[in-house]
XYZ file of C-alpha atoms in Angstrom:
501
model
C 0.000 0.000 0.000
C 1.407 3.384 -1.028
C 0.123 6.896 -0.384
C 1.444 10.419 -0.956
C 3.468 10.138 2.247
C 5.714 7.466 0.706
C 7.578 9.435 -2.001
C 8.258 12.229 0.506
C 9.685 9.741 3.011
C 11.793 7.963 0.398
C 13.266 11.211 -0.956
C 14.167 12.382 2.547
C 15.827 9.039 3.300
C 17.753 8.660 0.030
C 18.377 12.246 -1.107
C 17.647 14.354 1.964
C 20.346 16.968 1.389
C 19.908 17.172 -2.386
C 17.927 20.071 -3.838
C 14.242 19.218 -4.244
C 12.778 22.524 -5.455
C 14.123 25.790 -6.852
C 11.461 28.498 -6.763
C 11.281 32.268 -6.462
C 15.056 32.518 -5.992
C 15.179 29.954 -3.167
C 16.298 26.336 -2.947
C 14.747 23.673 -0.726
C 16.269 20.271 0.034
C 14.202 17.088 0.184
C 14.492 17.198 3.978
C 13.150 20.757 3.952
C 10.398 19.846 1.500
C 9.150 17.039 3.747
C 9.370 19.260 6.825
C 7.407 22.051 5.125
C 4.768 19.536 3.999
C 4.432 18.257 7.575
C 4.046 21.816 8.872
C 1.520 22.677 6.165
C -0.503 19.659 7.273
C -0.326 20.968 10.842
C -1.383 24.462 9.753
C -4.394 23.107 7.864
C -5.471 21.114 10.910
C -5.283 24.314 12.980
C -7.636 25.909 10.443
C -10.115 23.118 11.094
C -9.323 20.605 8.343
C -10.315 17.029 9.134
C -9.704 13.753 7.234
C -11.584 13.734 3.936
C -12.108 17.512 3.836
C -11.640 19.121 0.435
C -9.029 21.868 0.210
C -8.991 23.987 -2.948
C -5.925 25.709 -4.367
C -5.894 28.602 -6.830
C -2.291 29.481 -7.569
C 0.533 29.633 -10.081
C 3.405 27.133 -10.246
C 5.663 27.716 -7.222
C 7.142 25.699 -4.374
C 3.950 26.488 -2.442
C 1.858 24.617 -5.009
C 4.200 21.623 -4.970
C 4.049 21.523 -1.174
C 0.258 21.769 -1.142
C -0.106 19.103 -3.821
C 1.986 16.693 -1.761
C 0.930 17.612 1.780
C -2.841 17.823 1.406
C -3.387 14.192 0.304
C -0.534 12.902 2.500
C -2.307 14.368 5.541
C -5.587 12.674 4.629
C -7.287 15.665 3.016
C -8.409 15.993 -0.623
C -6.818 18.570 -2.924
C -9.053 20.435 -5.385
C -6.839 22.147 -8.006
C -8.565 25.139 -9.602
C -7.765 26.303 -13.114
C -6.231 29.781 -12.856
C -7.600 30.621 -16.309
C -11.206 30.085 -15.270
C -13.681 32.895 -14.773
C -15.304 33.439 -11.363
C -18.542 31.528 -12.153
C -16.489 28.458 -13.106
C -14.363 28.692 -9.954
C -17.450 29.214 -7.809
C -19.079 26.104 -9.262
C -16.045 23.903 -8.523
C -15.661 25.178 -4.942
C -19.362 24.747 -4.184
C -19.662 21.378 -5.904
C -16.620 20.015 -4.063
C -17.772 21.465 -0.759
C -14.271 22.856 -0.216
C -13.566 23.818 3.390
C -10.339 25.804 2.865
C -8.988 27.796 -0.079
C -5.258 28.325 -0.604
C -4.762 31.217 -3.025
C -2.062 33.506 -4.378
C -4.602 36.097 -5.603
C -7.515 38.010 -4.110
C -10.327 35.444 -3.915
C -13.013 38.129 -3.902
C -16.460 36.666 -3.321
C -15.014 33.133 -3.365
C -13.925 33.811 0.218
C -17.563 33.527 1.300
C -17.778 29.936 0.043
C -15.171 28.429 2.380
C -14.476 28.175 6.092
C -10.988 29.705 5.794
C -8.573 31.188 3.241
C -4.784 30.841 3.345
C -3.089 33.487 1.200
C 0.211 32.782 -0.564
C 2.865 33.769 0.360
C 2.431 35.896 3.517
C -0.200 33.955 5.478
C 1.084 30.657 4.137
C 4.635 31.273 5.367
C 3.468 32.699 8.703
C 1.289 29.656 9.354
C 4.102 27.262 8.465
C 6.435 29.155 10.778
C 4.122 28.721 13.765
C 2.763 25.248 12.978
C 3.937 21.985 14.473
C 4.974 19.183 12.144
C 2.102 16.753 11.634
C 2.984 13.156 10.790
C 1.955 12.294 7.236
C 0.165 9.170 6.059
C -1.395 8.221 9.401
C -4.717 6.489 8.764
C -4.536 7.176 5.012
C -5.180 4.244 2.657
C -4.378 3.859 -1.038
C -8.102 3.793 -1.861
C -8.725 7.095 -0.068
C -9.569 10.080 -2.238
C -6.465 12.194 -2.923
C -7.756 14.769 -5.394
C -10.808 16.175 -7.146
C -9.749 17.442 -10.582
C -12.459 19.427 -12.357
C -12.843 18.906 -16.074
C -15.387 20.410 -18.465
C -18.740 18.673 -18.832
C -20.477 17.624 -22.031
C -23.754 18.737 -20.464
C -22.411 22.150 -19.498
C -21.574 21.468 -15.844
C -17.985 20.696 -14.911
C -17.283 17.263 -13.402
C -15.047 16.499 -10.432
C -12.811 13.554 -11.323
C -12.168 11.503 -8.169
C -8.557 10.293 -8.105
C -7.310 8.127 -5.249
C -3.801 7.729 -3.839
C -3.556 4.462 -5.772
C -4.600 6.193 -9.009
C -2.072 9.022 -8.809
C 0.822 7.103 -7.268
C 0.572 4.277 -9.806
C 0.402 6.663 -12.749
C 3.498 8.524 -11.568
C 5.308 5.176 -11.677
C 3.818 4.427 -15.107
C 5.273 7.682 -16.460
C 8.684 6.861 -15.026
C 8.846 3.888 -17.415
C 8.982 6.271 -20.402
C 11.053 8.974 -18.679
C 13.284 7.152 -16.163
C 14.586 9.724 -13.642
C 17.637 9.771 -11.392
C 18.590 11.903 -8.347
C 20.861 14.045 -10.522
C 18.036 15.055 -12.870
C 16.534 18.539 -12.977
C 12.921 18.961 -14.140
C 11.533 22.232 -15.475
C 7.803 22.197 -14.665
C 6.290 24.200 -17.539
C 2.830 22.601 -17.559
C 0.418 24.168 -15.060
C 0.213 22.188 -11.838
C -3.577 22.471 -11.718
C -3.596 19.904 -14.535
C -3.079 16.264 -13.613
C -0.299 15.992 -16.225
C 1.668 18.806 -14.622
C 1.361 17.424 -11.113
C 2.060 13.844 -12.244
C 5.674 14.807 -12.864
C 5.951 16.239 -9.340
C 5.419 12.801 -7.821
C 7.998 11.276 -10.173
C 10.546 13.906 -9.223
C 10.014 13.314 -5.510
C 10.123 9.517 -5.882
C 13.528 9.771 -7.560
C 14.953 12.455 -5.264
C 15.578 14.808 -8.166
C 15.199 18.586 -8.454
C 12.160 20.453 -9.774
C 11.868 24.032 -10.974
C 8.257 25.231 -11.289
C 7.807 27.906 -13.955
C 5.459 30.430 -12.368
C 4.150 31.912 -15.604
C 5.038 30.447 -18.972
C 7.517 32.644 -20.819
C 9.746 30.992 -23.439
C 12.712 33.254 -22.680
C 12.510 32.540 -18.946
C 12.146 28.815 -19.654
C 15.286 28.749 -21.809
C 17.222 30.814 -19.266
C 16.320 28.342 -16.510
C 17.288 25.350 -18.655
C 20.677 26.902 -19.351
C 21.340 28.183 -15.820
C 20.310 25.059 -13.912
C 21.320 22.449 -16.510
C 17.762 21.154 -16.797
C 17.515 17.563 -18.060
C 13.728 17.073 -18.451
C 10.700 19.201 -19.230
C 7.062 18.669 -20.152
C 4.555 21.009 -21.757
C 1.699 21.342 -24.191
C 2.560 21.650 -27.913
C 2.207 25.447 -27.926
C 4.887 25.669 -25.217
C 7.217 23.329 -27.101
C 6.744 25.376 -30.271
C 7.436 28.656 -28.443
C 10.685 27.568 -26.766
C 11.863 25.879 -29.980
C 11.374 28.934 -32.163
C 13.105 31.203 -29.651
C 16.018 28.785 -29.261
C 16.490 28.629 -33.038
C 16.414 32.431 -33.193
C 18.497 33.158 -30.071
C 20.533 30.017 -29.254
C 21.535 29.162 -25.689
C 23.409 26.172 -24.266
C 20.757 23.447 -24.186
C 23.170 20.500 -24.098
C 21.900 19.298 -20.701
C 18.387 18.618 -22.010
C 17.742 14.864 -22.381
C 13.949 14.619 -22.540
C 11.196 16.891 -23.828
C 7.714 15.550 -23.164
C 4.495 16.928 -24.561
C 0.799 16.128 -24.404
C -2.596 17.698 -23.927
C -3.309 17.930 -27.652
C -1.892 16.486 -30.885
C 1.312 18.088 -32.121
C 2.154 18.958 -35.718
C 5.025 16.990 -37.272
C 6.737 20.208 -38.280
C 6.715 21.439 -34.666
C 8.549 18.282 -33.547
C 10.979 18.625 -36.453
C 11.812 22.209 -35.471
C 12.030 21.270 -31.793
C 14.448 18.434 -32.545
C 16.601 20.929 -34.435
C 16.472 23.345 -31.490
C 17.222 20.670 -28.864
C 19.376 18.042 -30.623
C 20.416 16.259 -27.409
C 16.826 15.594 -26.304
C 14.564 12.612 -26.783
C 10.998 13.674 -27.561
C 8.217 11.796 -25.799
C 4.563 12.179 -26.752
C 2.179 11.207 -23.939
C -1.567 10.803 -24.296
C -4.208 10.541 -21.639
C -7.068 12.195 -19.839
C -7.786 13.406 -16.316
C -9.891 10.288 -15.695
C -6.717 8.183 -16.105
C -4.573 10.219 -13.683
C -3.838 11.174 -16.576
C -1.412 9.136 -18.746
C -2.179 5.974 -20.726
C 0.168 5.825 -23.738
C 3.620 7.084 -24.635
C 5.651 7.437 -27.828
C 9.395 7.492 -27.216
C 12.003 8.877 -29.625
C 9.306 10.700 -31.539
C 11.936 12.748 -33.365
C 13.185 9.553 -35.065
C 9.724 8.639 -36.369
C 8.759 11.843 -38.148
C 8.904 10.229 -41.584
C 7.202 7.041 -40.393
C 3.465 6.477 -39.982
C 4.020 5.792 -36.290
C 5.237 9.333 -35.824
C 1.553 10.307 -36.081
C 0.562 7.917 -33.311
C 0.324 8.578 -29.588
C 2.429 5.511 -28.864
C 1.828 2.288 -26.981
C 0.231 1.578 -23.615
C 2.424 2.535 -20.672
C 3.681 -0.385 -18.605
C 0.943 -1.161 -16.071
C -1.889 0.213 -18.238
C -4.151 -1.754 -20.595
C -5.691 -0.194 -23.702
C -8.008 -1.416 -26.440
C -10.219 -0.145 -29.256
C -13.889 -1.058 -28.881
C -17.217 -0.786 -30.684
C -20.415 0.713 -29.258
C -21.174 -2.536 -27.401
C -17.763 -2.610 -25.740
C -16.357 -5.406 -27.891
C -12.758 -5.109 -29.084
C -12.497 -4.391 -32.815
C -9.859 -5.874 -35.176
C -6.495 -4.118 -35.478
C -6.628 -1.255 -37.939
C -10.371 -0.735 -37.514
C -11.609 2.543 -36.035
C -13.433 2.400 -32.711
C -13.486 4.077 -29.309
C -10.311 4.180 -27.211
C -10.676 2.496 -23.802
C -8.222 2.077 -20.928
C -7.969 0.023 -17.758
C -5.524 -0.099 -14.870
C -4.834 1.091 -11.322
C -4.733 4.671 -12.631
C -8.375 4.807 -13.738
C -10.516 7.168 -11.664
C -12.893 6.154 -8.911
C -15.640 8.086 -10.701
C -17.179 11.537 -11.041
C -17.914 13.335 -7.771
C -21.631 13.034 -6.942
C -22.454 12.037 -10.534
C -23.176 8.282 -10.519
C -25.071 8.280 -13.816
C -22.271 9.992 -15.729
C -19.776 7.679 -14.027
C -21.653 4.591 -15.215
C -21.663 5.939 -18.770
C -17.862 5.902 -18.991
C -16.785 3.214 -16.484
C -17.916 -0.178 -17.742
C -16.586 -3.568 -16.622
C -13.376 -2.028 -15.318
C -12.711 -0.026 -18.501
C -12.856 3.725 -19.053
C -14.458 4.760 -22.359
C -12.607 7.890 -23.438
C -14.823 9.185 -26.221
C -11.739 9.456 -28.448
C -11.955 7.542 -31.718
C -8.942 5.769 -33.183
C -7.346 2.509 -34.211
C -4.457 0.298 -33.116
C -1.828 -1.208 -35.420
C -0.351 -4.697 -35.191
C 2.247 -3.642 -32.593
C -0.132 -1.780 -30.318
C 0.539 1.767 -31.519
C -2.588 3.891 -31.071
C -3.694 6.423 -33.695
C -6.405 8.987 -32.899
C -8.674 10.122 -35.719
C -11.662 11.879 -34.133
C -13.614 12.480 -30.941
C -16.905 10.925 -29.997
C -17.309 13.619 -27.354
C -18.336 17.089 -28.412
C -15.022 18.573 -27.343
C -12.219 20.828 -28.593
C -8.620 20.697 -27.398
C -7.104 24.174 -27.728
C -3.578 24.751 -26.454
C -3.836 21.654 -24.271
C -7.067 22.798 -22.590
C -10.334 20.888 -23.005
C -13.239 22.997 -24.225
C -16.635 21.312 -24.196
C -18.742 22.801 -26.954
C -21.901 22.662 -24.854
C -20.324 24.954 -22.237
C -19.708 27.673 -24.831
C -23.094 27.134 -26.468
C -24.851 27.461 -23.122
C -23.227 30.859 -22.547
C -24.019 32.123 -26.056
C -27.640 31.027 -25.699
C -27.946 33.396 -22.726
C -27.611 36.364 -25.091
C -31.104 37.559 -26.026
C -30.185 37.994 -29.699
C -29.105 34.362 -30.175
C -31.677 32.020 -31.698
C -29.447 29.049 -32.577
C -25.793 28.280 -32.016
C -23.336 25.510 -32.797
C -19.773 25.452 -31.478
C -17.022 23.223 -32.868
C -13.269 23.078 -33.337
C -11.370 24.174 -36.429
C -7.664 23.675 -37.255
C -5.321 26.300 -35.849
C -1.570 26.376 -36.513
C -0.721 27.843 -33.115
C -3.245 26.253 -30.742
C -3.952 22.972 -32.537
C -7.655 23.723 -32.595
C -9.601 26.942 -32.181
C -13.132 27.507 -30.918
C -15.499 28.471 -33.733
C -19.188 29.323 -33.373
C -21.976 29.592 -35.921
C -24.813 31.770 -34.644
C -28.265 32.302 -36.103
C -29.423 35.605 -34.553
C -33.030 36.534 -33.814
C -32.107 40.225 -33.663
C -29.276 42.439 -34.856
C -26.011 41.657 -33.053
C -22.308 41.921 -33.853
C -19.572 39.334 -33.453
C -17.718 41.704 -31.119
C -20.798 42.067 -28.924
C -21.200 38.296 -28.600
C -17.558 37.738 -27.674
C -17.675 40.581 -25.137
C -20.818 39.037 -23.638
C -19.043 35.694 -23.149
C -15.806 37.095 -21.726
C -16.810 37.463 -18.030
C -18.682 34.148 -18.018
C -16.093 31.635 -19.251
C -12.329 31.234 -19.361
C -10.455 33.120 -22.059
C -9.360 29.959 -23.857
C -13.034 28.960 -24.250
C -13.985 32.202 -26.016
C -14.792 31.733 -29.704
C -11.840 32.823 -31.802
C -14.299 33.456 -34.620
C -18.081 33.613 -34.947
C -20.009 33.186 -38.170
C -23.385 34.939 -38.243
C -25.805 32.971 -40.416
C -29.220 33.946 -41.747
C -30.025 30.307 -42.485
C -31.339 27.727 -40.042
C -28.601 25.344 -38.873
C -28.620 21.906 -40.571
C -30.420 19.254 -38.510
C -31.043 15.527 -38.452
C -34.520 13.963 -38.553
C -34.897 14.152 -34.745
C -33.788 17.791 -34.866
C -30.176 17.446 -33.704
C -27.810 20.043 -35.180
C -25.481 18.366 -37.696
C -22.162 19.824 -36.631
C -20.249 17.534 -38.974
C -21.719 19.477 -41.909
C -20.649 22.772 -40.348
C -17.157 21.462 -39.524
C -16.509 19.745 -42.855
C -15.307 22.764 -44.898
C -12.683 23.628 -42.262
C -11.255 20.080 -42.156
C -11.341 19.359 -45.887
C -8.193 17.631 -47.144
C -7.130 16.375 -43.698
C -6.944 12.683 -42.777
C -7.785 13.335 -39.117
C -10.604 15.286 -37.524
C -8.360 16.314 -34.626
C -5.402 18.659 -35.027
């Protein structure tokens, strides 16, 4: 049985005096990291936290986030990471739905303060509370099946869903990832991906397990990222394709010493072959690893190693093979496995698959069937187990590594009094992979600018339509009256062999 307390204990025992975290100009050893986590647990108990209580965090990547991510589950509480890009209504929904008792925040929480029992502000209150708190022993009474985190992901019906991930889920998946990116105590990880995403925090556990060093990038800036890689001899990093493209282009334009870099991982959305080609030119010493997954799988299920060597091979377009410890298959609507090469729905099974959706048993039963998670992604598998994605069964867009559920955007647009009909879908975008596009049939005069401005305070910026088409014609519909989005999408995807980008 392993819980979040175990990697902290192992790192302190095997690499106690080695640097664990470099953040905000300070360095913390693994001994210090464990001590600070123990004191954070003590501080939260003083604020009234009890086993099983949900504790939300709204903050940028810093040592404080790493400490909270490790300490909250290790102490028997449940962490609720909040997306810093979300608008207040989205944050309010997650806090209320989770029933969060405490909010840890590095920004003014405004009216969110009224939703919780207590707020701990980063850094002043946080540091003061750690200074005065006693160390609380971690892992006492915590089991591997206990809930460790509630990760909120967009909902196909408009409402966000809390993905319940246990200690077993998250710990096992951190070990799964280490099979494609084996770490050592001498490694240095640059944490570019936001820690509120399961992919970003997955690497934190791996770094602690191995006793290596982690450098959280507070706000993504390609110049700062390259400076940190050069200064601290970073060996590993992970980001979404837009981040990889940004640091690659800057490195090609303004070269720095990147010879320490051994692994560049990316995921969150498909990456263009040309981006990998340019990145391999920018970072010639690095192996490129494409990982694919979803929050419901903690989040990783497949990996493609040495991607830079497969750019002229069909498998360079794949998302790799199942990670060691994870099972994958392609199934039909009835859940039966289809022959190799035939398109079906991607499904995964293993110790990393979520417990379910928080307080949503019906939606849980729709995706968890006979021990398998049905992803909604459509694809096929070749004769050596390489998985190729071709489309999505779910009505979802992946833009810059962020999931955008079309129904969420449609629901907001429908609130505008001038909107009669609306359909939202993804279109190819060279920078973001996919962009949010809306087709609106107005019932009264309205401008595109007015509609976008109306949406802005209600949803996250990355969910805003990048373009809106105003149509005087009724949207195409099926016999039962369902809007035929495939007809609206088709012109944008013409000439492409995949319906994801």
